[in-house]
CSV table of C-alpha atoms and ligand atoms in Angstrom, one decimal:
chain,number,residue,atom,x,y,z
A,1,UNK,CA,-18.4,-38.0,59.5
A,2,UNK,CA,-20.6,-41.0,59.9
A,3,UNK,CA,-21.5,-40.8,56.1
A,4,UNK,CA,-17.4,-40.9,55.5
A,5,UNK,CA,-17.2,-44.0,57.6
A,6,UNK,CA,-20.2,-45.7,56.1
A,7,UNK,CA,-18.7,-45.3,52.7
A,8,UNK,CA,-15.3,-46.4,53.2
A,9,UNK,CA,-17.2,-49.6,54.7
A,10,UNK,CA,-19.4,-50.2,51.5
A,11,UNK,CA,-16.1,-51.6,49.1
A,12,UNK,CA,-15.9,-54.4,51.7
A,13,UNK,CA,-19.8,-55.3,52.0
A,14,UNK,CA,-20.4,-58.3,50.3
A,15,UNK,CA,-22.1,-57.7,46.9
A,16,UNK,CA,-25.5,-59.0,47.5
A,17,UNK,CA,-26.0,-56.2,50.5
A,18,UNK,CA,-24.8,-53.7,48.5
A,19,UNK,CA,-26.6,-54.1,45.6
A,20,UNK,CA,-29.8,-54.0,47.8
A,21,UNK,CA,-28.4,-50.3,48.5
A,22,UNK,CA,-27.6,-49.7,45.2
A,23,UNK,CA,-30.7,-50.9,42.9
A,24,UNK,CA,-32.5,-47.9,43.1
A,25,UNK,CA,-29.9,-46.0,41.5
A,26,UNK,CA,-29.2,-48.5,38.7
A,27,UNK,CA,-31.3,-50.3,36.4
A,28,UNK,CA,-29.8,-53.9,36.5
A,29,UNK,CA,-26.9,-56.0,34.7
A,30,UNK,CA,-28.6,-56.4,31.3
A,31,UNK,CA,-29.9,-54.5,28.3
A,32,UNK,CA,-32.9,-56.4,29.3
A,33,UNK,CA,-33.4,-54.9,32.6
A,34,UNK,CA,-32.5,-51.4,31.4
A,35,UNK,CA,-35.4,-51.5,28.8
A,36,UNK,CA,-37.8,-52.9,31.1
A,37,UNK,CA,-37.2,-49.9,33.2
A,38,UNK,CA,-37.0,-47.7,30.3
A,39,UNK,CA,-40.2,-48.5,28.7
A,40,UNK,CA,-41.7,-48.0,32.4
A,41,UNK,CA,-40.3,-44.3,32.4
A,42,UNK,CA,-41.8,-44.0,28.6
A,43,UNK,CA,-44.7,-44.9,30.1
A,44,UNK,CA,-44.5,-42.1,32.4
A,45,UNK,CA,-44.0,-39.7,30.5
A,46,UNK,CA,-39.9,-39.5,30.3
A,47,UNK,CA,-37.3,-39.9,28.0
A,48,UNK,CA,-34.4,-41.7,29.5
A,49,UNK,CA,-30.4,-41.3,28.6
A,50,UNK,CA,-28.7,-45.4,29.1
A,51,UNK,CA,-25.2,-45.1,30.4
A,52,UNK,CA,-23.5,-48.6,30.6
A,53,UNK,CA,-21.1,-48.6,33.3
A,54,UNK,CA,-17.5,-48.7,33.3
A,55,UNK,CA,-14.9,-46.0,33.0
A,56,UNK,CA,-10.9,-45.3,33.8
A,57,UNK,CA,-9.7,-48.8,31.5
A,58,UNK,CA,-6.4,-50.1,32.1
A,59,UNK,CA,-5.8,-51.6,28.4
A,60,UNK,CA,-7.2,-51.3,25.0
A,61,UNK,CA,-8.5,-54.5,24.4
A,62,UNK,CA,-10.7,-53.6,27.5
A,63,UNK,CA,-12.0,-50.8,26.0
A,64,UNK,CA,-12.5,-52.6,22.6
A,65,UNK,CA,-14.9,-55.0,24.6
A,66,UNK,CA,-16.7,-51.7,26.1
A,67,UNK,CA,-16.6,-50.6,22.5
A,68,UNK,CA,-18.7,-53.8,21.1
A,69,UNK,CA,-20.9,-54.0,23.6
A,70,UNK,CA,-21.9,-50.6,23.1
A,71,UNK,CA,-22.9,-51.3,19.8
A,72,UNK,CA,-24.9,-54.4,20.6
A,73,UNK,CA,-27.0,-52.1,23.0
A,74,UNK,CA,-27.7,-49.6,21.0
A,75,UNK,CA,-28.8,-52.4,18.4
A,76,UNK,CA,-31.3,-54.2,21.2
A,77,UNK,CA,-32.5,-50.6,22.3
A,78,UNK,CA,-33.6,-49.7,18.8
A,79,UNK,CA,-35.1,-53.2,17.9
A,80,UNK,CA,-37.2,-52.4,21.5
A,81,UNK,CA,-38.5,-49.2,20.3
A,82,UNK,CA,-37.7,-47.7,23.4
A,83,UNK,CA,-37.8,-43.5,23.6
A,84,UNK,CA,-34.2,-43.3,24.5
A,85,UNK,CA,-30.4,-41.8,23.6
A,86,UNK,CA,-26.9,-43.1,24.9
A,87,UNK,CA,-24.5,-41.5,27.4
A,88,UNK,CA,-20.9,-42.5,27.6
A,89,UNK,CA,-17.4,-42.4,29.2
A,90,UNK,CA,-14.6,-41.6,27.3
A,91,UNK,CA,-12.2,-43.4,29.9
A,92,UNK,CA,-14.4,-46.9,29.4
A,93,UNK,CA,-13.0,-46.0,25.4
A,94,UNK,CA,-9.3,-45.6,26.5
A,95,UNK,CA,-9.4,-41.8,26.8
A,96,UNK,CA,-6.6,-41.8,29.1
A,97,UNK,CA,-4.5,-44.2,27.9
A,98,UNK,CA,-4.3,-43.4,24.1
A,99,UNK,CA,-6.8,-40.4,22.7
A,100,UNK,CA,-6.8,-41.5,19.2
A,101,UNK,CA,-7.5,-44.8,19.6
A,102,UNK,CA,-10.4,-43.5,21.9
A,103,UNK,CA,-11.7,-41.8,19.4
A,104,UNK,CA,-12.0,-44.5,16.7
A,105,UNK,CA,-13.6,-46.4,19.4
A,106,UNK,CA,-16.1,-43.8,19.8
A,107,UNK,CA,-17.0,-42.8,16.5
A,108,UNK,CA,-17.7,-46.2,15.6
A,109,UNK,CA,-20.7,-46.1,18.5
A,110,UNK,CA,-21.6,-42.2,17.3
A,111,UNK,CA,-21.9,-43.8,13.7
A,112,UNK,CA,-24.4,-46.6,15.0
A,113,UNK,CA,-26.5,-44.2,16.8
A,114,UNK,CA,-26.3,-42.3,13.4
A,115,UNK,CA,-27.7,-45.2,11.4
A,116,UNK,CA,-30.7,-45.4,14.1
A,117,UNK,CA,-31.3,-41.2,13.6
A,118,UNK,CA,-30.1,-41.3,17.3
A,119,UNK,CA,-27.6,-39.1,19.7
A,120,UNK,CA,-24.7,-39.6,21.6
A,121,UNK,CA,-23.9,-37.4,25.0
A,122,UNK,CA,-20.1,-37.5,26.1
A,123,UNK,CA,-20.2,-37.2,29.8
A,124,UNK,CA,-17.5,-35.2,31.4
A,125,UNK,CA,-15.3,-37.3,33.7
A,126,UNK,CA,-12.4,-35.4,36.1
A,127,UNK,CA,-10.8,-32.8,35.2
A,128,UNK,CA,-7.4,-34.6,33.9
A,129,UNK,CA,-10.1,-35.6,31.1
A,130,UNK,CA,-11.9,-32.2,30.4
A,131,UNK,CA,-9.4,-30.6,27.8
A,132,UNK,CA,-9.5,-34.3,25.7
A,133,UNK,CA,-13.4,-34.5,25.9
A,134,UNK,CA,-13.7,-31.2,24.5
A,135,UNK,CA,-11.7,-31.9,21.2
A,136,UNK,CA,-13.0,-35.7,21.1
A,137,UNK,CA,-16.3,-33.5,21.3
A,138,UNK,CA,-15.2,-31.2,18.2
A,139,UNK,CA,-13.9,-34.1,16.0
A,140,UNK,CA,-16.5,-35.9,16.2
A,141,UNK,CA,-19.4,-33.1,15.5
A,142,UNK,CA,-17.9,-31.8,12.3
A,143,UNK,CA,-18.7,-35.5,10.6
A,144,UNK,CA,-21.9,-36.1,12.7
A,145,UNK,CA,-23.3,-32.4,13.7
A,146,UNK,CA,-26.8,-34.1,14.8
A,147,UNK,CA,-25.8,-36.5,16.9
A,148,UNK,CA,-23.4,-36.0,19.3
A,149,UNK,CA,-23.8,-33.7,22.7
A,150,UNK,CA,-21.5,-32.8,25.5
A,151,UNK,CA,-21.8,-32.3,29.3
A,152,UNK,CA,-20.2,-29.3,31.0
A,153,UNK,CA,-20.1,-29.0,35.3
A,154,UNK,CA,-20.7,-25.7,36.4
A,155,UNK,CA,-18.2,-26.2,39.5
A,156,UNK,CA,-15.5,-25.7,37.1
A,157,UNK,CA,-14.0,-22.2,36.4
A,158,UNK,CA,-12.7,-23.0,33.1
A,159,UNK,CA,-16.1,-23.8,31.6
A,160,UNK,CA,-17.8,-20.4,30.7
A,161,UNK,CA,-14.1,-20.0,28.4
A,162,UNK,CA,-14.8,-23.5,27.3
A,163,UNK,CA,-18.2,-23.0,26.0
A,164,UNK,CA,-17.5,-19.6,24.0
A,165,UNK,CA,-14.9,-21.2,22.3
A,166,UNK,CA,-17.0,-23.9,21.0
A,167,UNK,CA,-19.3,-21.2,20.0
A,168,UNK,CA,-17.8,-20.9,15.9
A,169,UNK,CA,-20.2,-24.2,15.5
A,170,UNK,CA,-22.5,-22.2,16.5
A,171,UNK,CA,-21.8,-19.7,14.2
A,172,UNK,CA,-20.9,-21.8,11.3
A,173,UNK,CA,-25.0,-23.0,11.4
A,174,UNK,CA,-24.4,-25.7,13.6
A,175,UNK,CA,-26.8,-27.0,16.6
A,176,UNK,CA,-25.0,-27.3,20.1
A,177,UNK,CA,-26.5,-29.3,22.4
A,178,UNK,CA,-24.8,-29.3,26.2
A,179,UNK,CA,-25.8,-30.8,29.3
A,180,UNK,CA,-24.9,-28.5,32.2
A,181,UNK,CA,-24.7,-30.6,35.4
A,182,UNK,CA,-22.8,-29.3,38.8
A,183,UNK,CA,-20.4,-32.2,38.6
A,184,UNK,CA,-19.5,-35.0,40.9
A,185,UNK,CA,-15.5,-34.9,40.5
A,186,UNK,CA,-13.2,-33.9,44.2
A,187,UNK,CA,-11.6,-31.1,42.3
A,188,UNK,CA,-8.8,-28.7,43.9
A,189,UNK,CA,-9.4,-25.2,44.5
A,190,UNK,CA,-7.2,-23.6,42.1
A,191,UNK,CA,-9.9,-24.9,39.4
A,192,UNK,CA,-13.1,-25.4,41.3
A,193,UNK,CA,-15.9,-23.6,42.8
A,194,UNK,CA,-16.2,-25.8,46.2
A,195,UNK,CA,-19.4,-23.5,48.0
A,196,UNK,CA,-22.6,-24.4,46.9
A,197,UNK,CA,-23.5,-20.5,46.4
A,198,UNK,CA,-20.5,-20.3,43.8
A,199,UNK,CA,-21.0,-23.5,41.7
A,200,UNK,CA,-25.1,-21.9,41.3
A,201,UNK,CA,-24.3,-19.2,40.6
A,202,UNK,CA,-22.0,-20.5,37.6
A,203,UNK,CA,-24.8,-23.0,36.7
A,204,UNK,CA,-27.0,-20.2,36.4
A,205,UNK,CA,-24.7,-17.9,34.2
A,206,UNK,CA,-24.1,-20.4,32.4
A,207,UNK,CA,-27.5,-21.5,31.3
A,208,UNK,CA,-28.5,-18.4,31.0
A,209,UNK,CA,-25.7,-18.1,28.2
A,210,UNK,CA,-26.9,-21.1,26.3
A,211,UNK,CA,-30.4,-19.9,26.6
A,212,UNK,CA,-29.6,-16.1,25.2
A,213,UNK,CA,-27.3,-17.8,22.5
A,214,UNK,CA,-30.0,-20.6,21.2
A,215,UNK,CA,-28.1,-23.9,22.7
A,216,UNK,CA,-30.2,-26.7,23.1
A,217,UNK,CA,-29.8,-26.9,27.0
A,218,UNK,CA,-30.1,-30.0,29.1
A,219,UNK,CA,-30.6,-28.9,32.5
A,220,UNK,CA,-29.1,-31.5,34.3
A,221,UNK,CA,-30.4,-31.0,38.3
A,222,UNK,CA,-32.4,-32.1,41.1
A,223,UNK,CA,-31.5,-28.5,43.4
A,224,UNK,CA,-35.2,-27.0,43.3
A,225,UNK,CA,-33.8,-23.4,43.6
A,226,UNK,CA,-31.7,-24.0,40.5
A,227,UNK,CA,-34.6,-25.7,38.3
A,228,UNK,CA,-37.0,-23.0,39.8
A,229,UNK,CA,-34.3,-20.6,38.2
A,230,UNK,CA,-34.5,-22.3,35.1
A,231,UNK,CA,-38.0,-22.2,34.6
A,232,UNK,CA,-38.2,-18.3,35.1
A,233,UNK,CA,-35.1,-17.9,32.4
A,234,UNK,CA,-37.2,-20.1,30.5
A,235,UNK,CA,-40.2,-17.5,30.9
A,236,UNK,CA,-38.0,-14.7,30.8
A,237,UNK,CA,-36.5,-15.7,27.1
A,238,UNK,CA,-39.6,-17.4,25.8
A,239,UNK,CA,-37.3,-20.7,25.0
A,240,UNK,CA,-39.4,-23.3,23.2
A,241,UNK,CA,-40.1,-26.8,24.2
A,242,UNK,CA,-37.9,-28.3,21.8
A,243,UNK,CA,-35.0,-25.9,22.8
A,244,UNK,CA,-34.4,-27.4,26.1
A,245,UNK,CA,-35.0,-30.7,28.6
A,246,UNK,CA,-34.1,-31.1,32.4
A,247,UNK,CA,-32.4,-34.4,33.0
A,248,UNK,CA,-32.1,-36.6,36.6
A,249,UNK,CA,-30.2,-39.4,37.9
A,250,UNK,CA,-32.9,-43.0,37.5
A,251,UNK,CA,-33.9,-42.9,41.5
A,252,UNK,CA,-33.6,-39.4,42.3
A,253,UNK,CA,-35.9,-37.1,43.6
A,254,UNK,CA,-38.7,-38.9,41.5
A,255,UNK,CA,-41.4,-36.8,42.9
A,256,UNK,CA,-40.0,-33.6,41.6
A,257,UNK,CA,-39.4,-35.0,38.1
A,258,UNK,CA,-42.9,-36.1,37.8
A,259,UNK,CA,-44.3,-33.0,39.1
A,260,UNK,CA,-42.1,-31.4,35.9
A,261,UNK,CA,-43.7,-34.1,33.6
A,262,UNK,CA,-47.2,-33.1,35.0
A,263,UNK,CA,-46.4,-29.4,34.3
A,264,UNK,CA,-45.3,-30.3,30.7
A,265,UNK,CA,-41.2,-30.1,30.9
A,266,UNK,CA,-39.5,-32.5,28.4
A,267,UNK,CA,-37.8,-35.3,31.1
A,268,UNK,CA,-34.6,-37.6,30.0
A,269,UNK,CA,-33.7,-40.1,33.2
A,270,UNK,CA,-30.1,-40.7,33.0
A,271,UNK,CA,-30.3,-45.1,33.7
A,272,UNK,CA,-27.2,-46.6,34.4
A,273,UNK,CA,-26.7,-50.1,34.0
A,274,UNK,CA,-24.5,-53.1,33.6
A,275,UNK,CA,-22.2,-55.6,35.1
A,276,UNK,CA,-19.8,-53.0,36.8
A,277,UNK,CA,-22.3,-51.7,39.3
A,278,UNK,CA,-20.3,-52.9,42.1
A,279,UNK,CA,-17.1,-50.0,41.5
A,280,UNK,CA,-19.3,-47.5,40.1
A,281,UNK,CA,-21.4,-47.6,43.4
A,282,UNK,CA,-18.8,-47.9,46.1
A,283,UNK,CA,-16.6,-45.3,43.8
A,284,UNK,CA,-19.3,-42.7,43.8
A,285,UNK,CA,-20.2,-43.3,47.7
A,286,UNK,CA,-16.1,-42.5,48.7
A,287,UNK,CA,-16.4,-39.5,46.6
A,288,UNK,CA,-19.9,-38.4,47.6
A,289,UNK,CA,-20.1,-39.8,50.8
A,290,UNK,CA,-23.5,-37.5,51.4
A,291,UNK,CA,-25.1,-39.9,49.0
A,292,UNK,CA,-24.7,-42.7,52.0
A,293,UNK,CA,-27.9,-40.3,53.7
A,294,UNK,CA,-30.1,-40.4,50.8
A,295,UNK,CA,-29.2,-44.1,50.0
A,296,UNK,CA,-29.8,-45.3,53.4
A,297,UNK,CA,-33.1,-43.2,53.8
A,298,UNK,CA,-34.4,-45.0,50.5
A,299,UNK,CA,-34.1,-48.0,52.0
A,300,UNK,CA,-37.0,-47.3,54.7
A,301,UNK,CA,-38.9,-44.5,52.7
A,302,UNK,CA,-40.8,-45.7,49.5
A,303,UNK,CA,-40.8,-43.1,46.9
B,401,FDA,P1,-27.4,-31.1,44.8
B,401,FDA,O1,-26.2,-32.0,44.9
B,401,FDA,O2,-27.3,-29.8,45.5
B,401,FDA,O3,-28.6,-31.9,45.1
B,401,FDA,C1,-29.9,-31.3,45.2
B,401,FDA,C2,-30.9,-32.3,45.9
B,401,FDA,O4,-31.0,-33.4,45.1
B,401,FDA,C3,-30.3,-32.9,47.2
B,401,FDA,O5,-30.6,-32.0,48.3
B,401,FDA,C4,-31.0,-34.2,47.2
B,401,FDA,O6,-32.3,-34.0,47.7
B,401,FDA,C5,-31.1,-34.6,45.8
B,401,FDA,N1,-30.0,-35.5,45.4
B,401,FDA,C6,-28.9,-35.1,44.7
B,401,FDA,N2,-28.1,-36.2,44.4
B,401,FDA,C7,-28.7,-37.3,45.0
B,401,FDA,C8,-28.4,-38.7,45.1
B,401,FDA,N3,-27.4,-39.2,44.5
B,401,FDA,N4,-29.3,-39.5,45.8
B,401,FDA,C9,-30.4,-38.9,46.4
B,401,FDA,N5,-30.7,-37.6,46.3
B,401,FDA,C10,-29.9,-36.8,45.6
B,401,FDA,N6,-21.6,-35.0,36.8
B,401,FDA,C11,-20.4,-35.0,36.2
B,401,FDA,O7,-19.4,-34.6,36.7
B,401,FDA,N7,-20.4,-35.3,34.8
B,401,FDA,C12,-21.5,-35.7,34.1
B,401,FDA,O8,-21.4,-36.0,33.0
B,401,FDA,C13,-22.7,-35.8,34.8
B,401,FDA,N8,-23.8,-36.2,34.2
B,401,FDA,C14,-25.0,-36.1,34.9
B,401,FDA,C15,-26.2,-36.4,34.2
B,401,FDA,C16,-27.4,-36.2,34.9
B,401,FDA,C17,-28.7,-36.4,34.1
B,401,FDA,C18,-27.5,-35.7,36.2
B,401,FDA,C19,-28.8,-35.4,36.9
B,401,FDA,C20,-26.3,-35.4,36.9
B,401,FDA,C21,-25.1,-35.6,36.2
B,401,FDA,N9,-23.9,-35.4,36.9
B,401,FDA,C22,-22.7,-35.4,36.2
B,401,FDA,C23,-23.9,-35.3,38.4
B,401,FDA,C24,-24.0,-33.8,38.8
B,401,FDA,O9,-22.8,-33.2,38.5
B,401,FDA,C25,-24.3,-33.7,40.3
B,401,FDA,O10,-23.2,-34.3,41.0
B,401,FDA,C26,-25.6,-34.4,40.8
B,401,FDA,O11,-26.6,-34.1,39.9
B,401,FDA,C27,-26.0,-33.7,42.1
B,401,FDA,O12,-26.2,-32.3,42.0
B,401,FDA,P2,-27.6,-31.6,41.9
B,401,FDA,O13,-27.5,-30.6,40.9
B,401,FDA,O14,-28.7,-32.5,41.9
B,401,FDA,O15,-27.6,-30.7,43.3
């Protein structure tokens, strides 16, 4: 309850308060900052995925903006050698407002990272999105097969279904690659697991389907049971290293992903960045307002 009140108070603190809540979580404004941090996870031992913020457009021409600054990113990351791939919204592309031209926008970034040997992941938004993701998904891996991922969020029932019928890639000698997170969206009942037990328990069948079926997995947690689970399928299967990564949010649970580094785990840090820090912060505190606890805690315990 507190948490709920807390958040619906952050939209209205002036920006300069909130970012001091907020900076742990995201990188900074500029491609600069984000590869200053990058190269300090490198250095650590992590890869790291760069999401620029922004998502849900309300014209094209905003989305053609998102669209060129994309590019320039990718462009600086490269030149900076940094060990890194790209993670995007299809909303910040126009997803929402006109699919096509989302997917020109798109494919003109998946073609960069292309030129640079590099890989796109298409983050899964809410579930008024999920159905379009998946074909943007498909369209876009029959011209680039290598370099282009998607996520899927085990809270939703629909996603076992959606999986096996990407599976003819699979079978026509084509790499998936999926990122299976628990996912952040409020979703209604009718479509969504909302106990803890029953989204688990998905995120485990799940990824022990990808594992059994040789998908590159990207085990996308910071739930000790569930990466505990993990690591015994892992055992169980005898799935390579270069089969399979776990994946956390930049400023989460740090101590646990370098504990996996130490014990040899492949690590990408998800680092978001960019100018619109200030609606993807307050937006994610309304919707997770439990993230108000961990925020306010960081601000007193150093990591
Ligand atoms: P859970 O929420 O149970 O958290 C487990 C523990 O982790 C908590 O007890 C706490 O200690 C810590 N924790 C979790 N979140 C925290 C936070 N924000 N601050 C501090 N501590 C925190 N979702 C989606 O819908 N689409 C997507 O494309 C993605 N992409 C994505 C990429 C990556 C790399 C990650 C790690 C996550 C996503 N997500 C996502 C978000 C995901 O769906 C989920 O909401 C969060 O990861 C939290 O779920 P956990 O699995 O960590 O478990």
């Amino acid at each position: 309850m507190i948490n709920k009140i807390i958040a619906s108070a952050l939209p209205y603190m002036p920006e300069k308060l909130l970012w001091i809540f907020s900076k742990k979580y995201i990188a900074g404004k500029s491609i600069f900052d984000v590869i200053k941090v990058t190269k300090k996870l490198n250095d650590e031992g992590s890869l790291v995925t760069l999401d620029l913020l922004g998502e849900y457009v309300n014209t094209l021409d905003e989305a053609e903006v998102y669209k060129n600054n994309y590019a320039e990113i990718i462009k600086q990351a490269e030149i900076a050698s940094i060990k890194a791939n790209y993670s995007l919204k299809p909303t910040m592309f126009g997803l929402l407002l006109n699919p096509e031209i989302c997917y020109q926008n798109v494919r003109e970034i998946v073609k960069i990272a292309n030129s640079y040997n590099n890989f796109i992941r298409i983050d899964m938004e809410g579930s008024e999105c999920t159905h379009e993701e998946i074909i943007l998904f498909t369209k876009l891996k029959k011209e680039f097969p290598d370099n282009v991922g998607l996520v899927f969020q085990a809270y939703l029932k629909r996603t076992y279904n959606d999986i096996l019928n990407l599976m003819d890639f699979k079978n026509r000698h084509s790499d998936l690659n999926f990122r299976i997170c628990k996912g952040i969206y409020i979703e209604p009942e009718t479509i969504a697991y909302k106990k803890k037990i029953d989204i688990n328990r998905n995120f485990e069948y799940i990824l022990n389907y990808l594992f059994r079926n040789d998908i590159y997995a990207a085990i996308a947690t910071h739930d000790k049971r569930l990466i505990n689970s993990a690591i015994a399928m892992i055992e169980k299967y005898n799935v390579p290293l270069n089969r399979y990564e776990f994946q956390m949010l930049y400023g989460v649970s740090p101590e646990l992903r370098r504990m996996l580094v130490k014990n040899g785990y492949k690590m990408r840090v998800y680092v978001p960045f960019g100018d619109n820090w200030f609606n993807y912060s307050t937006r994610r505190l309304k919707e997770n307002p439990s993230i108000v606890y961990h925020i306010i805690k960081s601000l007193f315990v150093k990591n």
